[in-house]
Amino acid sequence: MRAKDLKTILVPLELGGREFKIAFDFNCMCELDEVYGDFDKAIKAIDEGKGRLKAIRALIYSAIKPRYEDITLIEVGELLTDIIRNTEKADYLMNQIDKALTLAMPDKEEVGE
């Protein structure tokens, strides 16, 4: 996936009683490069389970940070702590991540596939 092809479509995400708007767009990918290293590695870690929590925290932080500049990686981890312990909340989180990723993807015609 090329960051330049991503769309900025905001998806609501509630964490710790706060509502954020997240998008997996160019700014998110730039932020993720800084805090995790690579989008594909983060997704692989989430899918395979090795380093899954670190990858989820980095992905959510990177999606939030461009619109909420004052938030820190540690704060996102604190907000995720309650969610990770609750199956229903964890399912909600993964569904919102999936929704934001799907909406960010360009149409095949847009990238010439």
Coordinates of N, CA and C in Angstrom, one line a residue:
M1 N 0.8 -1.2 0.0 CA 0.0 0.0 0.0 C 0.9 1.2 0.0
R2 N 0.5 2.2 -0.9 CA 1.3 3.4 -1.0 C 0.6 4.5 -0.2
A3 N 1.3 5.2 0.7 CA 0.6 6.2 1.5 C 0.0 7.3 0.6
K4 N 0.6 7.6 -0.5 CA 0.0 8.7 -1.3 C -1.3 8.4 -1.9
D5 N -1.7 7.1 -2.0 CA -3.0 6.7 -2.5 C -4.1 6.6 -1.5
L6 N -3.8 6.8 -0.2 CA -4.7 6.6 0.9 C -5.7 7.8 0.9
K7 N -6.9 7.5 1.3 CA -8.0 8.5 1.5 C -8.1 8.9 2.9
T8 N -8.4 10.2 3.2 CA -8.6 10.6 4.6 C -10.1 10.6 4.8
I9 N -10.6 9.5 5.4 CA -12.0 9.4 5.8 C -12.0 9.0 7.3
L10 N -12.6 9.9 8.0 CA -12.6 9.8 9.5 C -13.6 8.8 10.0
V11 N -13.2 8.0 11.0 CA -14.0 7.0 11.6 C -14.0 7.3 13.1
P12 N -15.2 7.3 13.7 CA -15.2 7.5 15.2 C -14.6 6.3 15.9
L13 N -13.9 6.6 17.0 CA -13.4 5.6 17.9 C -13.5 6.1 19.3
E14 N -14.2 5.4 20.2 CA -14.3 5.7 21.6 C -13.3 4.9 22.4
L15 N -12.5 5.7 23.1 CA -11.5 5.1 24.0 C -11.6 5.8 25.4
G16 N -11.8 5.0 26.4 CA -11.8 5.6 27.8 C -12.8 6.7 27.9
G17 N -13.9 6.6 27.3 CA -15.0 7.6 27.4 C -14.7 8.9 26.6
R18 N -13.7 8.9 25.8 CA -13.4 10.0 24.9 C -13.6 9.5 23.4
E19 N -14.2 10.4 22.6 CA -14.4 10.1 21.2 C -13.3 10.7 20.4
F20 N -12.7 9.9 19.6 CA -11.6 10.4 18.6 C -12.2 10.1 17.2
K21 N -11.6 10.8 16.3 CA -11.8 10.5 14.9 C -10.4 10.0 14.3
I22 N -10.4 8.8 13.7 CA -9.2 8.3 13.2 C -9.3 8.1 11.7
A23 N -8.1 8.1 11.1 CA -8.0 7.9 9.7 C -6.6 7.3 9.4
F24 N -6.6 6.3 8.5 CA -5.4 5.7 8.1 C -4.9 6.3 6.8
D25 N -4.5 7.5 6.9 CA -4.1 8.3 5.8 C -2.6 8.6 5.7
F26 N -2.2 9.5 4.9 CA -0.7 9.8 4.7 C -0.1 10.2 6.1
N27 N -0.8 11.1 6.8 CA -0.2 11.5 8.1 C -0.1 10.4 9.1
C28 N -1.1 9.5 9.1 CA -1.0 8.3 9.9 C 0.2 7.5 9.6
M29 N 0.4 7.2 8.3 CA 1.5 6.4 7.9 C 2.9 7.0 8.2
C30 N 3.0 8.3 8.1 CA 4.2 9.0 8.5 C 4.4 8.8 10.0
E31 N 3.4 9.0 10.8 CA 3.5 8.8 12.2 C 3.9 7.4 12.6
L32 N 3.2 6.5 11.9 CA 3.5 5.0 12.2 C 5.0 4.7 11.9
D33 N 5.5 5.3 10.8 CA 6.9 5.0 10.4 C 7.8 5.5 11.6
E34 N 7.5 6.6 12.3 CA 8.3 7.1 13.4 C 8.2 6.2 14.6
V35 N 7.0 5.8 15.0 CA 6.8 5.0 16.2 C 6.9 3.5 16.1
Y36 N 6.7 3.0 14.9 CA 6.8 1.5 14.8 C 7.7 1.1 13.7
G37 N 7.8 1.8 12.7 CA 8.8 1.5 11.6 C 8.1 1.2 10.3
D38 N 7.0 0.5 10.3 CA 6.5 0.1 9.0 C 5.0 -0.4 9.1
F39 N 4.1 0.1 8.3 CA 2.7 -0.3 8.3 C 2.6 -1.8 8.1
D40 N 3.2 -2.4 7.1 CA 3.1 -3.8 6.9 C 3.5 -4.7 8.1
K41 N 4.6 -4.3 8.7 CA 5.1 -5.0 9.9 C 4.1 -4.9 11.0
A42 N 3.5 -3.8 11.2 CA 2.5 -3.6 12.2 C 1.3 -4.5 12.0
I43 N 0.8 -4.5 10.8 CA -0.4 -5.4 10.4 C 0.0 -6.9 10.6
K44 N 1.2 -7.2 10.2 CA 1.6 -8.6 10.3 C 1.7 -9.0 11.8
A45 N 2.2 -8.1 12.6 CA 2.2 -8.4 14.1 C 0.8 -8.5 14.7
I46 N -0.1 -7.7 14.2 CA -1.5 -7.8 14.7 C -2.1 -9.1 14.3
D47 N -1.9 -9.5 13.0 CA -2.5 -10.8 12.5 C -1.8 -12.0 13.1
E48 N -0.5 -12.0 13.3 CA 0.2 -13.2 13.8 C 0.3 -13.3 15.3
G49 N 0.1 -12.2 16.0 CA 0.1 -12.2 17.5 C 1.4 -11.8 18.1
K50 N 2.5 -11.9 17.4 CA 3.8 -11.6 18.0 C 4.0 -10.1 18.0
G51 N 4.0 -9.5 19.2 CA 4.1 -8.1 19.3 C 2.8 -7.4 19.0
R52 N 1.7 -8.1 19.1 CA 0.4 -7.6 18.7 C 0.0 -6.3 19.5
L53 N 0.2 -6.3 20.8 CA -0.3 -5.2 21.6 C 0.5 -3.9 21.3
K54 N 1.8 -4.1 21.1 CA 2.6 -2.9 20.7 C 2.2 -2.4 19.4
A55 N 1.9 -3.3 18.4 CA 1.5 -2.9 17.1 C 0.1 -2.2 17.1
I56 N -0.8 -2.7 17.9 CA -2.1 -2.1 18.0 C -2.0 -0.7 18.6
R57 N -1.2 -0.6 19.7 CA -1.0 0.8 20.3 C -0.4 1.7 19.3
A58 N 0.6 1.3 18.6 CA 1.3 2.2 17.6 C 0.3 2.6 16.5
L59 N -0.5 1.6 16.0 CA -1.4 1.9 14.9 C -2.5 2.9 15.4
I60 N -3.1 2.7 16.5 CA -4.1 3.6 17.1 C -3.5 5.0 17.3
Y61 N -2.4 5.0 18.0 CA -1.7 6.3 18.2 C -1.5 7.1 16.9
S62 N -1.0 6.4 15.9 CA -0.6 7.0 14.7 C -1.9 7.5 13.9
A63 N -3.0 6.9 14.2 CA -4.3 7.3 13.5 C -4.9 8.5 14.3
I64 N -4.6 8.6 15.6 CA -5.2 9.7 16.4 C -4.3 10.9 16.4
K65 N -3.0 10.7 16.4 CA -2.0 11.8 16.6 C -2.2 13.0 15.7
P66 N -2.4 12.8 14.4 CA -2.5 14.0 13.5 C -3.6 14.9 13.8
R67 N -4.7 14.5 14.5 CA -5.8 15.3 14.8 C -5.9 15.7 16.2
Y68 N -5.1 15.1 17.1 CA -5.1 15.4 18.5 C -3.6 15.4 18.9
E69 N -3.0 16.5 18.6 CA -1.5 16.6 18.7 C -1.0 16.5 20.1
D70 N -1.8 16.7 21.1 CA -1.3 16.7 22.5 C -1.2 15.2 23.1
I71 N -1.8 14.3 22.4 CA -1.9 12.9 22.9 C -0.5 12.3 22.8
T72 N -0.2 11.4 23.8 CA 1.1 10.7 23.8 C 0.8 9.2 23.6
L73 N 1.9 8.5 23.2 CA 1.8 7.1 23.0 C 1.4 6.4 24.3
I74 N 2.0 6.9 25.4 CA 1.6 6.3 26.7 C 0.2 6.5 27.1
E75 N -0.4 7.7 26.8 CA -1.8 8.0 27.0 C -2.7 7.0 26.2
V76 N -2.3 6.8 24.9 CA -3.1 5.8 24.1 C -3.0 4.5 24.7
G77 N -1.9 4.1 25.2 CA -1.8 2.8 25.9 C -2.7 2.7 27.1
E78 N -2.7 3.8 27.9 CA -3.6 3.8 29.0 C -5.1 3.7 28.6
L79 N -5.5 4.4 27.6 CA -6.8 4.3 27.0 C -7.2 2.9 26.5
L80 N -6.2 2.2 26.0 CA -6.4 0.9 25.4 C -6.4 -0.2 26.5
T81 N -5.9 0.1 27.7 CA -5.8 -0.9 28.7 C -7.1 -1.5 29.1
D82 N -8.1 -0.7 29.2 CA -9.5 -1.2 29.6 C -10.1 -2.0 28.4
I83 N -9.8 -1.6 27.2 CA -10.4 -2.3 26.0 C -9.8 -3.7 25.9
I84 N -8.5 -3.8 26.1 CA -7.8 -5.1 25.9 C -8.4 -6.2 26.8
R85 N -8.8 -5.8 28.0 CA -9.3 -6.7 29.0 C -10.8 -7.1 28.7
N86 N -11.5 -6.5 27.8 CA -12.9 -6.7 27.6 C -13.1 -7.2 26.2
T87 N -13.6 -8.4 26.0 CA -13.7 -9.0 24.7 C -14.7 -8.1 23.8
E88 N -15.8 -7.7 24.3 CA -16.7 -6.8 23.5 C -16.0 -5.5 23.0
K89 N -15.3 -4.9 23.9 CA -14.6 -3.6 23.6 C -13.5 -3.9 22.6
A90 N -12.8 -5.0 22.8 CA -11.7 -5.4 21.9 C -12.2 -5.6 20.5
D91 N -13.4 -6.3 20.4 CA -14.0 -6.5 19.1 C -14.4 -5.2 18.5
Y92 N -14.9 -4.3 19.3 CA -15.3 -3.0 18.7 C -14.1 -2.3 18.2
L93 N -13.0 -2.3 18.9 CA -11.7 -1.7 18.5 C -11.3 -2.2 17.2
M94 N -11.2 -3.5 17.1 CA -10.8 -4.2 15.8 C -11.7 -3.9 14.7
N95 N -13.0 -3.8 14.9 CA -13.9 -3.4 13.9 C -13.7 -2.0 13.4
Q96 N -13.5 -1.1 14.3 CA -13.2 0.3 13.9 C -11.9 0.4 13.1
I97 N -10.9 -0.3 13.5 CA -9.6 -0.3 12.8 C -9.9 -0.8 11.4
D98 N -10.6 -2.0 11.3 CA -10.9 -2.6 10.0 C -11.7 -1.6 9.1
K99 N -12.7 -0.9 9.7 CA -13.5 0.1 9.0 C -12.6 1.2 8.4
A100 N -11.8 1.7 9.3 CA -10.9 2.9 8.9 C -9.9 2.4 7.8
L101 N -9.4 1.2 7.9 CA -8.5 0.7 6.9 C -9.2 0.5 5.6
T102 N -10.4 0.0 5.6 CA -11.1 -0.3 4.4 C -11.5 1.0 3.7
L103 N -11.9 2.0 4.5 CA -12.3 3.3 3.9 C -11.1 4.1 3.4
A104 N -9.9 3.8 3.9 CA -8.7 4.5 3.5 C -8.2 4.0 2.1
M105 N -8.5 2.8 1.8 CA -8.0 2.2 0.6 C -8.5 2.8 -0.6
P106 N -7.6 3.1 -1.6 CA -8.1 3.6 -2.9 C -8.8 2.6 -3.7
D107 N -9.7 3.0 -4.6 CA -10.4 2.1 -5.5 C -9.3 1.6 -6.5
K108 N -9.6 0.4 -7.0 CA -8.6 -0.1 -8.0 C -8.4 0.8 -9.2
E109 N -9.4 1.5 -9.6 CA -9.3 2.4 -10.7 C -8.4 3.6 -10.4
E110 N -8.4 4.0 -9.1 CA -7.6 5.1 -8.7 C -6.1 4.8 -8.8
V111 N -5.7 3.6 -8.6 CA -4.3 3.3 -8.6 C -3.9 2.5 -9.8
G112 N -4.8 2.4 -10.8 CA -4.5 1.7 -12.1 C -4.4 0.2 -12.0
E113 N -5.0 -0.4 -11.1 CA -5.0 -1.9 -11.1 C -6.1 -2.5 -11.9

